[in-house]
mmCIF file of C-alpha atoms in Angstrom:
data_model
loop_
_atom_site.group_PDB
_atom_site.id
_atom_site.type_symbol
_atom_site.label_atom_id
_atom_site.label_comp_id
_atom_site.label_asym_id
_atom_site.label_seq_id
_atom_site.Cartn_x
_atom_site.Cartn_y
_atom_site.Cartn_z
ATOM 1 C CA MET C 1 113.894 108.773 87.796
ATOM 2 C CA ASP C 2 113.202 112.401 88.473
ATOM 3 C CA PRO C 3 109.905 113.318 90.101
ATOM 4 C CA VAL C 4 107.333 115.202 88.094
ATOM 5 C CA PRO C 5 104.740 117.604 89.442
ATOM 6 C CA PRO C 6 101.541 115.879 90.554
ATOM 7 C CA VAL C 7 98.800 115.819 87.966
ATOM 8 C CA ASP C 8 95.278 116.478 89.155
ATOM 9 C CA ALA C 9 92.989 113.471 89.035
ATOM 10 C CA ALA C 10 89.564 115.070 89.039
ATOM 11 C CA ALA C 11 87.448 112.000 89.328
ATOM 12 C CA PRO C 12 85.322 110.501 92.059
ATOM 13 C CA GLY C 13 86.458 107.145 93.392
ATOM 14 C CA PHE C 14 83.995 106.868 96.199
ATOM 15 C CA LEU C 15 80.455 106.275 97.344
ATOM 16 C CA PRO C 16 78.465 107.705 100.229
ATOM 17 C CA ALA C 17 78.967 105.851 103.494
ATOM 18 C CA PRO C 18 77.135 102.501 103.431
ATOM 19 C CA ALA C 19 74.515 101.417 105.903
ATOM 20 C CA GLU C 20 75.603 99.264 108.799
ATOM 21 C CA ASP C 21 74.787 95.582 108.802
ATOM 22 C CA ALA C 22 71.953 95.059 111.283
ATOM 23 C CA ALA C 23 73.386 91.804 112.587
ATOM 24 C CA THR C 24 77.005 92.803 113.099
ATOM 25 C CA GLY C 25 76.967 96.599 113.257
ATOM 26 C CA ASP C 26 79.753 96.637 110.660
ATOM 27 C CA ALA C 27 79.523 98.751 107.537
ATOM 28 C CA ALA C 28 78.755 96.465 104.595
ATOM 29 C CA MET C 29 80.847 97.411 101.583
ATOM 30 C CA PRO C 30 79.042 97.644 98.236
ATOM 31 C CA GLU C 31 80.279 95.377 95.474
ATOM 32 C CA GLY C 32 83.587 96.600 94.064
ATOM 33 C CA MET C 33 84.348 98.749 97.099
ATOM 34 C CA ARG C 34 86.740 98.599 100.025
ATOM 35 C CA ASN C 35 87.125 100.775 103.087
ATOM 36 C CA GLY C 36 89.663 103.572 102.701
ATOM 37 C CA ARG C 37 90.784 103.321 106.296
ATOM 38 C CA GLU C 38 91.603 99.651 105.776
ATOM 39 C CA ILE C 39 93.803 100.625 102.819
ATOM 40 C CA PHE C 40 95.808 102.913 105.077
ATOM 41 C CA GLN C 41 96.000 100.237 107.775
ATOM 42 C CA ALA C 42 97.381 97.746 105.238
ATOM 43 C CA PHE C 43 99.995 100.320 104.238
ATOM 44 C CA ARG C 44 101.027 100.899 107.858
ATOM 45 C CA GLU C 45 101.240 97.181 108.612
ATOM 46 C CA GLY C 46 103.469 96.577 105.598
ATOM 47 C CA LEU C 47 106.132 99.176 106.390
ATOM 48 C CA ALA C 48 109.653 97.852 106.885
ATOM 49 C CA GLU C 49 110.530 100.927 108.916
ATOM 50 C CA PRO C 50 107.426 102.319 110.654
ATOM 51 C CA GLY C 51 109.368 104.748 112.833
ATOM 52 C CA CYS C 52 110.591 108.207 111.844
ATOM 53 C CA ASP C 53 114.121 109.497 112.305
ATOM 54 C CA ALA C 54 115.444 113.002 112.709
ATOM 55 C CA GLY C 55 116.535 113.310 109.091
ATOM 56 C CA THR C 56 113.034 113.373 107.673
ATOM 57 C CA THR C 57 112.014 116.931 108.528
ATOM 58 C CA ARG C 58 113.811 118.428 105.536
ATOM 59 C CA TYR C 59 111.322 116.996 103.053
ATOM 60 C CA GLN C 60 108.164 116.739 105.128
ATOM 61 C CA ALA C 61 106.991 120.214 104.092
ATOM 62 C CA HIS C 62 107.363 119.153 100.457
ATOM 63 C CA PHE C 63 104.762 116.420 100.973
ATOM 64 C CA ARG C 64 102.420 118.249 103.327
ATOM 65 C CA HIS C 65 99.565 117.962 100.819
ATOM 66 C CA ALA C 66 99.829 114.165 100.438
ATOM 67 C CA PRO C 67 97.369 113.320 103.253
ATOM 68 C CA SER C 68 94.713 115.646 101.829
ATOM 69 C CA ARG C 69 95.151 114.070 98.388
ATOM 70 C CA LEU C 70 94.633 110.608 99.843
ATOM 71 C CA ALA C 71 91.558 111.776 101.733
ATOM 72 C CA ASP C 72 90.065 113.695 98.796
ATOM 73 C CA PRO C 73 86.865 111.884 97.723
ATOM 74 C CA ASP C 74 87.054 113.557 94.306
ATOM 75 C CA SER C 75 90.440 112.032 93.498
ATOM 76 C CA ASP C 76 91.526 108.630 92.188
ATOM 77 C CA VAL C 77 94.653 108.661 94.370
ATOM 78 C CA LEU C 78 93.328 106.493 97.226
ATOM 79 C CA PRO C 79 91.933 103.736 94.943
ATOM 80 C CA LEU C 80 95.247 103.638 93.044
ATOM 81 C CA PHE C 81 97.243 103.689 96.273
ATOM 82 C CA GLY C 82 95.131 100.813 97.568
ATOM 83 C CA TYR C 83 95.789 98.802 94.414
ATOM 84 C CA VAL C 84 99.557 99.319 94.705
ATOM 85 C CA VAL C 85 99.617 98.539 98.440
ATOM 86 C CA GLU C 86 97.740 95.299 97.816
ATOM 87 C CA ALA C 87 100.129 94.300 95.008
ATOM 88 C CA LEU C 88 103.144 94.913 97.252
ATOM 89 C CA ARG C 89 101.638 93.000 100.182
ATOM 90 C CA GLU C 90 100.910 90.042 97.910
ATOM 91 C CA ALA C 91 104.547 90.125 96.754
ATOM 92 C CA HIS C 92 105.771 90.322 100.398
ATOM 93 C CA LEU C 93 107.494 93.630 99.746
ATOM 94 C CA PRO C 94 107.716 96.675 102.036
ATOM 95 C CA THR C 95 104.920 99.144 101.489
ATOM 96 C CA GLU C 96 107.405 102.019 101.493
ATOM 97 C CA TYR C 97 107.492 101.227 97.775
ATOM 98 C CA ALA C 98 103.843 102.338 97.483
ATOM 99 C CA LEU C 99 105.171 105.860 98.067
ATOM 100 C CA ILE C 100 107.274 105.761 94.895
ATOM 101 C CA PRO C 101 104.370 106.793 92.611
ATOM 102 C CA PHE C 102 103.695 109.737 94.939
ATOM 103 C CA VAL C 103 107.254 110.972 94.476
ATOM 104 C CA GLU C 104 107.488 110.060 90.811
ATOM 105 C CA SER C 105 104.140 111.128 89.362
ATOM 106 C CA GLY C 106 101.807 112.284 92.108
ATOM 107 C CA TYR C 107 99.894 109.039 91.467
ATOM 108 C CA ALA C 108 98.843 110.231 88.019
ATOM 109 C CA PRO C 109 98.687 107.344 85.489
ATOM 110 C CA GLY C 110 99.108 109.708 82.538
ATOM 111 C CA ALA C 111 102.025 111.740 83.898
ATOM 112 C CA ARG C 112 104.832 112.430 81.437
ATOM 113 C CA ASN C 113 108.240 113.946 82.091
ATOM 114 C CA ALA C 114 109.802 116.054 79.348
ATOM 115 C CA ALA C 115 113.004 114.048 79.843
ATOM 116 C CA GLY C 116 111.236 110.824 78.790
ATOM 117 C CA PRO C 117 109.886 108.912 81.824
ATOM 118 C CA ALA C 118 106.137 108.321 81.843
ATOM 119 C CA GLY C 119 103.284 106.864 83.826
ATOM 120 C CA LEU C 120 102.541 106.144 87.458
ATOM 121 C CA TRP C 121 106.034 104.740 88.078
ATOM 122 C CA GLN C 122 107.894 107.005 85.612
ATOM 123 C CA PHE C 123 109.647 104.244 83.708
ATOM 124 C CA ILE C 124 111.996 105.206 80.920
ATOM 125 C CA THR C 125 111.267 103.333 77.701
ATOM 126 C CA GLN C 126 114.143 100.862 77.910
ATOM 127 C CA THR C 127 113.509 99.935 81.545
ATOM 128 C CA ALA C 128 109.830 99.414 80.766
ATOM 129 C CA ARG C 129 110.644 97.110 77.858
ATOM 130 C CA ASP C 130 113.197 95.241 79.971
ATOM 131 C CA GLN C 131 110.398 94.565 82.465
ATOM 132 C CA GLY C 132 108.013 93.303 79.801
ATOM 133 C CA VAL C 133 105.943 96.468 79.362
ATOM 134 C CA PRO C 134 105.021 96.977 75.696
ATOM 135 C CA VAL C 135 105.907 100.408 74.347
ATOM 136 C CA HIS C 136 105.299 100.967 70.654
ATOM 137 C CA LYS C 137 103.469 103.186 68.229
ATOM 138 C CA GLY C 138 99.852 103.456 69.283
ATOM 139 C CA TYR C 139 100.368 101.949 72.741
ATOM 140 C CA ASP C 140 102.542 103.025 75.654
ATOM 141 C CA GLY C 141 102.187 100.469 78.425
ATOM 142 C CA ARG C 142 103.882 102.820 80.869
ATOM 143 C CA LEU C 143 100.589 104.738 80.890
ATOM 144 C CA SER C 144 98.733 101.603 81.962
ATOM 145 C CA PRO C 145 98.756 101.419 85.771
ATOM 146 C CA ALA C 146 98.030 97.696 85.497
ATOM 147 C CA GLU C 147 100.997 97.010 83.201
ATOM 148 C CA SER C 148 103.374 99.408 84.934
ATOM 149 C CA THR C 149 102.497 98.290 88.469
ATOM 150 C CA ARG C 150 102.961 94.645 87.517
ATOM 151 C CA ALA C 151 106.369 95.521 86.083
ATOM 152 C CA ALA C 152 107.349 97.788 88.979
ATOM 153 C CA VAL C 153 106.496 95.169 91.587
ATOM 154 C CA GLU C 154 108.506 92.528 89.724
ATOM 155 C CA TYR C 155 111.428 94.907 89.323
ATOM 156 C CA LEU C 156 111.309 95.887 92.998
ATOM 157 C CA ARG C 157 111.115 92.216 93.990
ATOM 158 C CA LYS C 158 114.278 91.559 91.988
ATOM 159 C CA LEU C 159 116.113 94.560 93.444
ATOM 160 C CA ASN C 160 114.889 93.816 96.971
ATOM 161 C CA GLY C 161 116.272 90.277 96.780
ATOM 162 C CA MET C 162 119.503 91.455 95.198
ATOM 163 C CA LEU C 163 120.042 93.985 97.991
ATOM 164 C CA GLY C 164 119.252 91.775 100.963
ATOM 165 C CA GLY C 165 115.787 93.153 101.643
ATOM 166 C CA ASN C 166 117.192 96.621 102.418
ATOM 167 C CA TRP C 167 114.309 98.830 101.283
ATOM 168 C CA ARG C 168 116.437 101.975 101.264
ATOM 169 C CA LEU C 169 119.091 100.519 98.950
ATOM 170 C CA THR C 170 116.322 99.042 96.805
ATOM 171 C CA ALA C 171 114.745 102.470 96.398
ATOM 172 C CA MET C 172 118.140 103.910 95.475
ATOM 173 C CA ALA C 173 118.578 101.198 92.853
ATOM 174 C CA TYR C 174 115.124 101.935 91.461
ATOM 175 C CA ASN C 175 116.135 105.561 91.083
ATOM 176 C CA ALA C 176 119.731 105.244 89.919
ATOM 177 C CA GLY C 177 119.889 101.776 88.407
ATOM 178 C CA GLU C 178 121.008 98.546 90.038
ATOM 179 C CA SER C 179 124.526 98.544 88.574
ATOM 180 C CA ARG C 180 125.442 101.915 90.116
ATOM 181 C CA VAL C 181 124.201 100.920 93.563
ATOM 182 C CA LEU C 182 125.867 97.498 93.434
ATOM 183 C CA GLN C 183 129.183 99.076 92.435
ATOM 184 C CA ALA C 184 128.935 101.598 95.263
ATOM 185 C CA LEU C 185 128.069 98.792 97.677
ATOM 186 C CA ARG C 186 131.084 96.735 96.607
ATOM 187 C CA ARG C 187 133.352 99.705 97.240
ATOM 188 C CA THR C 188 132.179 99.861 100.868
ATOM 189 C CA GLY C 189 132.906 96.195 101.494
ATOM 190 C CA ALA C 190 129.734 95.991 103.592
ATOM 191 C CA GLY C 191 126.818 93.611 103.197
ATOM 192 C CA ALA C 192 123.625 94.940 101.660
ATOM 193 C CA LEU C 193 121.433 94.263 104.692
ATOM 194 C CA GLU C 194 123.405 96.447 107.101
ATOM 195 C CA ALA C 195 124.564 99.099 104.626
ATOM 196 C CA LYS C 196 123.216 102.624 104.984
ATOM 197 C CA PRO C 197 122.644 104.961 102.037
ATOM 198 C CA SER C 198 125.157 107.446 103.443
ATOM 199 C CA SER C 199 127.885 104.795 103.362
ATOM 200 C CA LEU C 200 127.608 104.396 99.601
ATOM 201 C CA GLN C 201 129.872 106.808 97.788
ATOM 202 C CA GLY C 202 129.804 108.177 94.241
ATOM 203 C CA LEU C 203 126.052 108.314 93.619
ATOM 204 C CA SER C 204 124.050 111.333 92.502
ATOM 205 C CA PRO C 205 122.734 113.663 95.236
ATOM 206 C CA ILE C 206 119.294 113.027 93.713
ATOM 207 C CA THR C 207 119.577 109.350 94.622
ATOM 208 C CA TYR C 208 120.462 110.029 98.261
ATOM 209 C CA ALA C 209 117.606 112.521 98.478
ATOM 210 C CA TYR C 210 115.225 110.007 96.898
ATOM 211 C CA VAL C 211 115.318 107.716 99.930
ATOM 212 C CA ASP C 212 114.968 110.624 102.332
ATOM 213 C CA LYS C 213 111.912 111.831 100.427
ATOM 214 C CA LEU C 214 110.231 108.436 100.603
ATOM 215 C CA HIS C 215 110.877 108.165 104.319
ATOM 216 C CA ALA C 216 109.717 111.736 104.913
ATOM 217 C CA LEU C 217 106.513 111.069 102.987
ATOM 218 C CA GLY C 218 105.920 107.949 105.044
ATOM 219 C CA CYS C 219 106.311 110.005 108.212
ATOM 220 C CA VAL C 220 103.889 112.651 106.958
ATOM 221 C CA LEU C 221 101.278 109.935 106.422
ATOM 222 C CA LYS C 222 102.079 108.353 109.776
ATOM 223 C CA GLN C 223 101.482 111.693 111.511
ATOM 224 C CA ALA C 224 98.227 112.155 109.595
ATOM 225 C CA GLY C 225 97.183 108.683 110.763
ATOM 226 C CA GLU C 226 97.370 109.886 114.353
ATOM 227 C CA GLN C 227 94.605 112.412 113.681
ATOM 228 C CA ASP C 228 91.061 111.135 114.176
ATOM 229 C CA GLU C 229 89.633 113.729 111.796
ATOM 230 C CA TRP C 230 91.849 112.578 108.921
ATOM 231 C CA LEU C 231 91.138 108.907 109.588
ATOM 232 C CA ALA C 232 87.417 109.694 109.560
ATOM 233 C CA ARG C 233 87.822 111.114 106.048
ATOM 234 C CA LEU C 234 89.305 107.782 104.945
ATOM 235 C CA ASP C 235 86.509 105.804 106.564
ATOM 236 C CA ARG C 236 84.369 105.500 103.444
ATOM 237 C CA PRO C 237 83.837 103.138 100.521
ATOM 238 C CA VAL C 238 86.608 103.430 97.933
ATOM 239 C CA LEU C 239 86.847 101.740 94.550
ATOM 240 C CA ALA C 240 88.561 98.353 94.686
ATOM 241 C CA LEU C 241 90.591 97.985 91.496
ATOM 242 C CA GLU C 242 91.907 94.920 89.728
ATOM 243 C CA ALA C 243 93.944 94.201 86.612
ATOM 244 C CA ARG C 244 91.923 92.501 83.916
ATOM 245 C CA PRO C 245 92.507 91.756 80.195
ATOM 246 C CA LEU C 246 89.857 93.535 78.141
ATOM 247 C CA GLU C 247 88.636 90.663 76.026
ATOM 248 C CA GLY C 248 85.780 90.687 73.573
ATOM 249 C CA ALA C 249 86.057 94.267 72.341
ATOM 250 C CA GLY C 250 88.352 96.419 70.235
ATOM 251 C CA ASN C 251 88.225 99.657 72.200
ATOM 252 C CA LEU C 252 87.648 100.910 75.710
ATOM 253 C CA HIS C 253 84.156 102.282 75.141
ATOM 254 C CA ALA C 254 82.881 99.043 73.610
ATOM 255 C CA TRP C 255 84.356 96.937 76.408
ATOM 256 C CA ALA C 256 82.857 99.208 79.078
ATOM 257 C CA MET C 257 79.410 99.104 77.504
ATOM 258 C CA GLY C 258 79.476 95.328 77.289
ATOM 259 C CA ASN C 259 80.696 94.799 80.848
ATOM 260 C CA GLY C 260 78.642 97.211 82.898
ATOM 261 C CA GLN C 261 81.554 99.564 83.526
ATOM 262 C CA ASP C 262 81.900 103.343 83.385
ATOM 263 C CA ALA C 263 83.806 104.279 80.221
ATOM 264 C CA ASP C 264 84.875 107.686 81.523
ATOM 265 C CA LEU C 265 86.319 106.157 84.689
ATOM 266 C CA LEU C 266 88.213 103.552 82.658
ATOM 267 C CA ARG C 267 89.676 106.257 80.420
ATOM 268 C CA ARG C 268 90.949 108.142 83.445
ATOM 269 C CA LEU C 269 92.503 105.074 84.993
ATOM 270 C CA ASN C 270 93.956 103.742 81.728
ATOM 271 C CA PRO C 271 95.340 106.588 79.597
ATOM 272 C CA ALA C 272 97.292 104.020 77.571
ATOM 273 C CA LEU C 273 94.023 102.816 76.015
ATOM 274 C CA ALA C 274 93.122 105.884 74.005
ATOM 275 C CA HIS C 275 93.118 103.943 70.723
ATOM 276 C CA ARG C 276 91.703 100.728 69.332
ATOM 277 C CA TRP C 277 93.551 97.490 69.954
ATOM 278 C CA THR C 278 93.976 94.171 68.176
ATOM 279 C CA SER C 279 94.884 91.998 71.175
ATOM 280 C CA PRO C 280 93.307 92.307 74.650
ATOM 281 C CA PRO C 281 95.316 94.790 76.747
ATOM 282 C CA LEU C 282 95.694 94.613 80.509
ATOM 283 C CA ALA C 283 93.706 97.373 82.207
ATOM 284 C CA LEU C 284 92.813 98.550 85.678
ATOM 285 C CA VAL C 285 89.063 98.244 86.277
ATOM 286 C CA PRO C 286 86.677 98.284 89.249
ATOM 287 C CA ALA C 287 86.453 94.828 90.790
ATOM 288 C CA ILE C 288 82.816 94.143 89.990
ATOM 289 C CA ALA C 289 81.275 91.164 88.258
ATOM 290 C CA ALA C 290 79.975 91.793 84.770
ATOM 291 C CA PRO C 291 76.170 91.896 84.588
ATOM 292 C CA PRO C 292 74.270 89.561 82.231
ATOM 293 C CA PRO C 293 75.057 90.440 78.607
ATOM 294 C CA VAL C 294 73.444 93.779 77.976
ATOM 295 C CA ALA C 295 74.055 96.573 75.568
ATOM 296 C CA LEU C 296 74.748 99.364 78.001
ATOM 297 C CA ASP C 297 73.885 101.771 75.201
ATOM 298 C CA ALA C 298 70.311 100.592 75.706
ATOM 299 C CA ILE C 299 70.175 101.248 79.442
ATOM 300 C CA ARG C 300 72.148 104.467 79.618
ATOM 301 C CA ALA C 301 70.294 107.740 79.930
ATOM 302 C CA THR C 302 69.441 109.148 76.510
ATOM 303 C CA ALA C 303 67.894 112.523 76.045
ATOM 304 C CA PRO C 304 66.891 114.394 72.874
ATOM 305 C CA ALA C 305 69.319 117.101 71.811
ATOM 306 C CA ASN C 306 66.921 119.796 72.973
ATOM 307 C CA GLU C 307 66.265 118.162 76.373
ATOM 308 C CA PRO C 308 66.959 120.806 79.036
ATOM 309 C CA ALA C 309 69.604 119.866 81.559
ATOM 310 C CA ALA C 310 67.490 121.243 84.356
ATOM 311 C CA ALA C 311 66.402 117.797 85.494
ATOM 312 C CA ALA C 312 68.999 117.742 88.228
ATOM 313 C CA THR C 313 69.654 114.683 90.321
ATOM 314 C CA ALA C 314 67.298 114.432 93.251
ATOM 315 C CA THR C 315 67.027 111.871 95.983
ATOM 316 C CA ALA C 316 63.977 111.741 98.197
ATOM 317 C CA ALA C 317 63.007 109.458 101.037
ATOM 318 C CA THR C 318 59.773 107.538 100.619
ATOM 319 C CA GLY C 319 59.160 105.347 103.648
ATOM 320 C CA ASN C 320 62.208 103.076 103.828
ATOM 321 C CA ALA C 321 63.093 103.649 100.174
ATOM 322 C CA ARG C 322 65.095 106.312 98.400
ATOM 323 C CA VAL C 323 64.030 107.715 95.062
ATOM 324 C CA HIS C 324 66.484 108.976 92.492
ATOM 325 C CA THR C 325 65.466 111.324 89.699
ATOM 326 C CA VAL C 326 67.414 110.547 86.543
ATOM 327 C CA ARG C 327 69.197 113.467 84.981
ATOM 328 C CA SER C 328 70.463 113.909 81.441
ATOM 329 C CA GLY C 329 73.542 111.816 80.717
ATOM 330 C CA GLU C 330 73.246 109.448 83.674
ATOM 331 C CA SER C 331 73.639 105.715 83.195
ATOM 332 C CA ALA C 332 72.240 102.851 85.235
ATOM 333 C CA TRP C 333 75.827 101.894 86.124
ATOM 334 C CA ALA C 334 76.643 105.359 87.474
ATOM 335 C CA ILE C 335 73.434 105.516 89.522
ATOM 336 C CA ALA C 336 73.960 102.021 90.931
ATOM 337 C CA ARG C 337 77.560 102.869 91.831
ATOM 338 C CA ARG C 338 76.510 106.048 93.585
ATOM 339 C CA TYR C 339 74.161 104.201 95.917
ATOM 340 C CA GLY C 340 76.220 101.060 96.320
ATOM 341 C CA VAL C 341 73.863 98.618 94.610
ATOM 342 C CA ALA C 342 74.383 96.252 91.716
ATOM 343 C CA VAL C 343 73.113 97.331 88.296
ATOM 344 C CA ARG C 344 71.097 94.123 88.130
ATOM 345 C CA LYS C 345 69.353 94.891 91.440
ATOM 346 C CA LEU C 346 68.609 98.470 90.403
ATOM 347 C CA LEU C 347 66.929 97.290 87.206
ATOM 348 C CA GLU C 348 64.950 94.545 88.916
ATOM 349 C CA LEU C 349 63.756 96.861 91.696
ATOM 350 C CA ASN C 350 62.332 99.242 89.093
ATOM 351 C CA ASN C 351 60.853 96.561 86.811
ATOM 352 C CA LEU C 352 63.358 97.419 84.097
ATOM 353 C CA GLY C 353 64.977 95.005 81.728
ATOM 354 C CA PRO C 354 68.430 94.997 80.103
ATOM 355 C CA ASN C 355 66.976 96.774 77.074
ATOM 356 C CA SER C 356 65.177 99.471 79.048
ATOM 357 C CA VAL C 357 66.075 103.084 78.357
ATOM 358 C CA LEU C 358 66.546 105.587 81.161
ATOM 359 C CA ARG C 359 65.273 109.052 80.431
ATOM 360 C CA PRO C 360 65.700 112.314 82.324
ATOM 361 C CA GLY C 361 62.986 112.810 84.929
ATOM 362 C CA MET C 362 62.407 109.100 85.551
ATOM 363 C CA LYS C 363 62.008 108.160 89.234
ATOM 364 C CA LEU C 364 64.045 105.130 90.301
ATOM 365 C CA ARG C 365 63.680 103.329 93.622
ATOM 366 C CA ILE C 366 67.057 102.650 95.172
ATOM 367 C CA GLU C 367 66.244 100.209 97.938
ATOM 368 C CA ASP C 368 63.284 98.429 99.492
#
């Protein structure tokens, strides 16, 4: 699968740094959040080959922007990377494979290649279908990071077992197809575990380069991890994502409104779900518990058409509490997420009910 240029993901996947727990001194993560530095640590601990060899310098310049993309608080890359790393660790697979979406799509769920591959993992249609990803008119599961990551992890597990746990040969098979790599391996007469990519003859130069790119990218991130300043940029709450079937609704907006989720965020993360559906699709959503049944339409900010947008967000300190001034278009979910509190707690603290309406200019207490 040929790499495609990274696609910008202009969406916040973060919250301001949380307060430390008074008893332990540790930063308490808000619901649905995880620490970005811990994501990177999990990646490092899962590497099959944590060292760097001399052959990686050729491609390191190509990936020089990868650390800044991971550390960018206005990008969805780190939450998606964390989701993939966790899926690979649960499957007992090397986390080098979490670099594949970087090379393939720039970690953009909606990436499409003019040659046909699509999605985070750049599956071609037939490979996606072979791995159980539905691709049909009105729905392309390759554009669902939940569907495609499930399929990619299963496919990589199969290839990894077939090739003796050799992550480099597995990556080559992911790129070129298992039959080509197995044929090349048979010609060498060597076992898969000890075989090196350079010993396999007759494969495309793109396939040999593919492994070098993954290793080079891993080394770029390893070098970034030795810089305190970069690690400090990761040390923040990041969205924890989970795959969940969207039951009880026929479209993304309706499901989001009924489950206390941000519809715009879900659209960004799940470009496959642009249309209505008849059976619950698998989607990637923030790992938060649904609030009591509420019509989020009733608690979102609603302003008359002529309401000026000048009521900008403001946060002021009042004693030990913070006060947030609601601006046009803000929802209770978005405000709660910003400050790391549950929607339910935000409503209760301000004597609001599930049917309350937020209006621009309202003052909301954020914490006691």
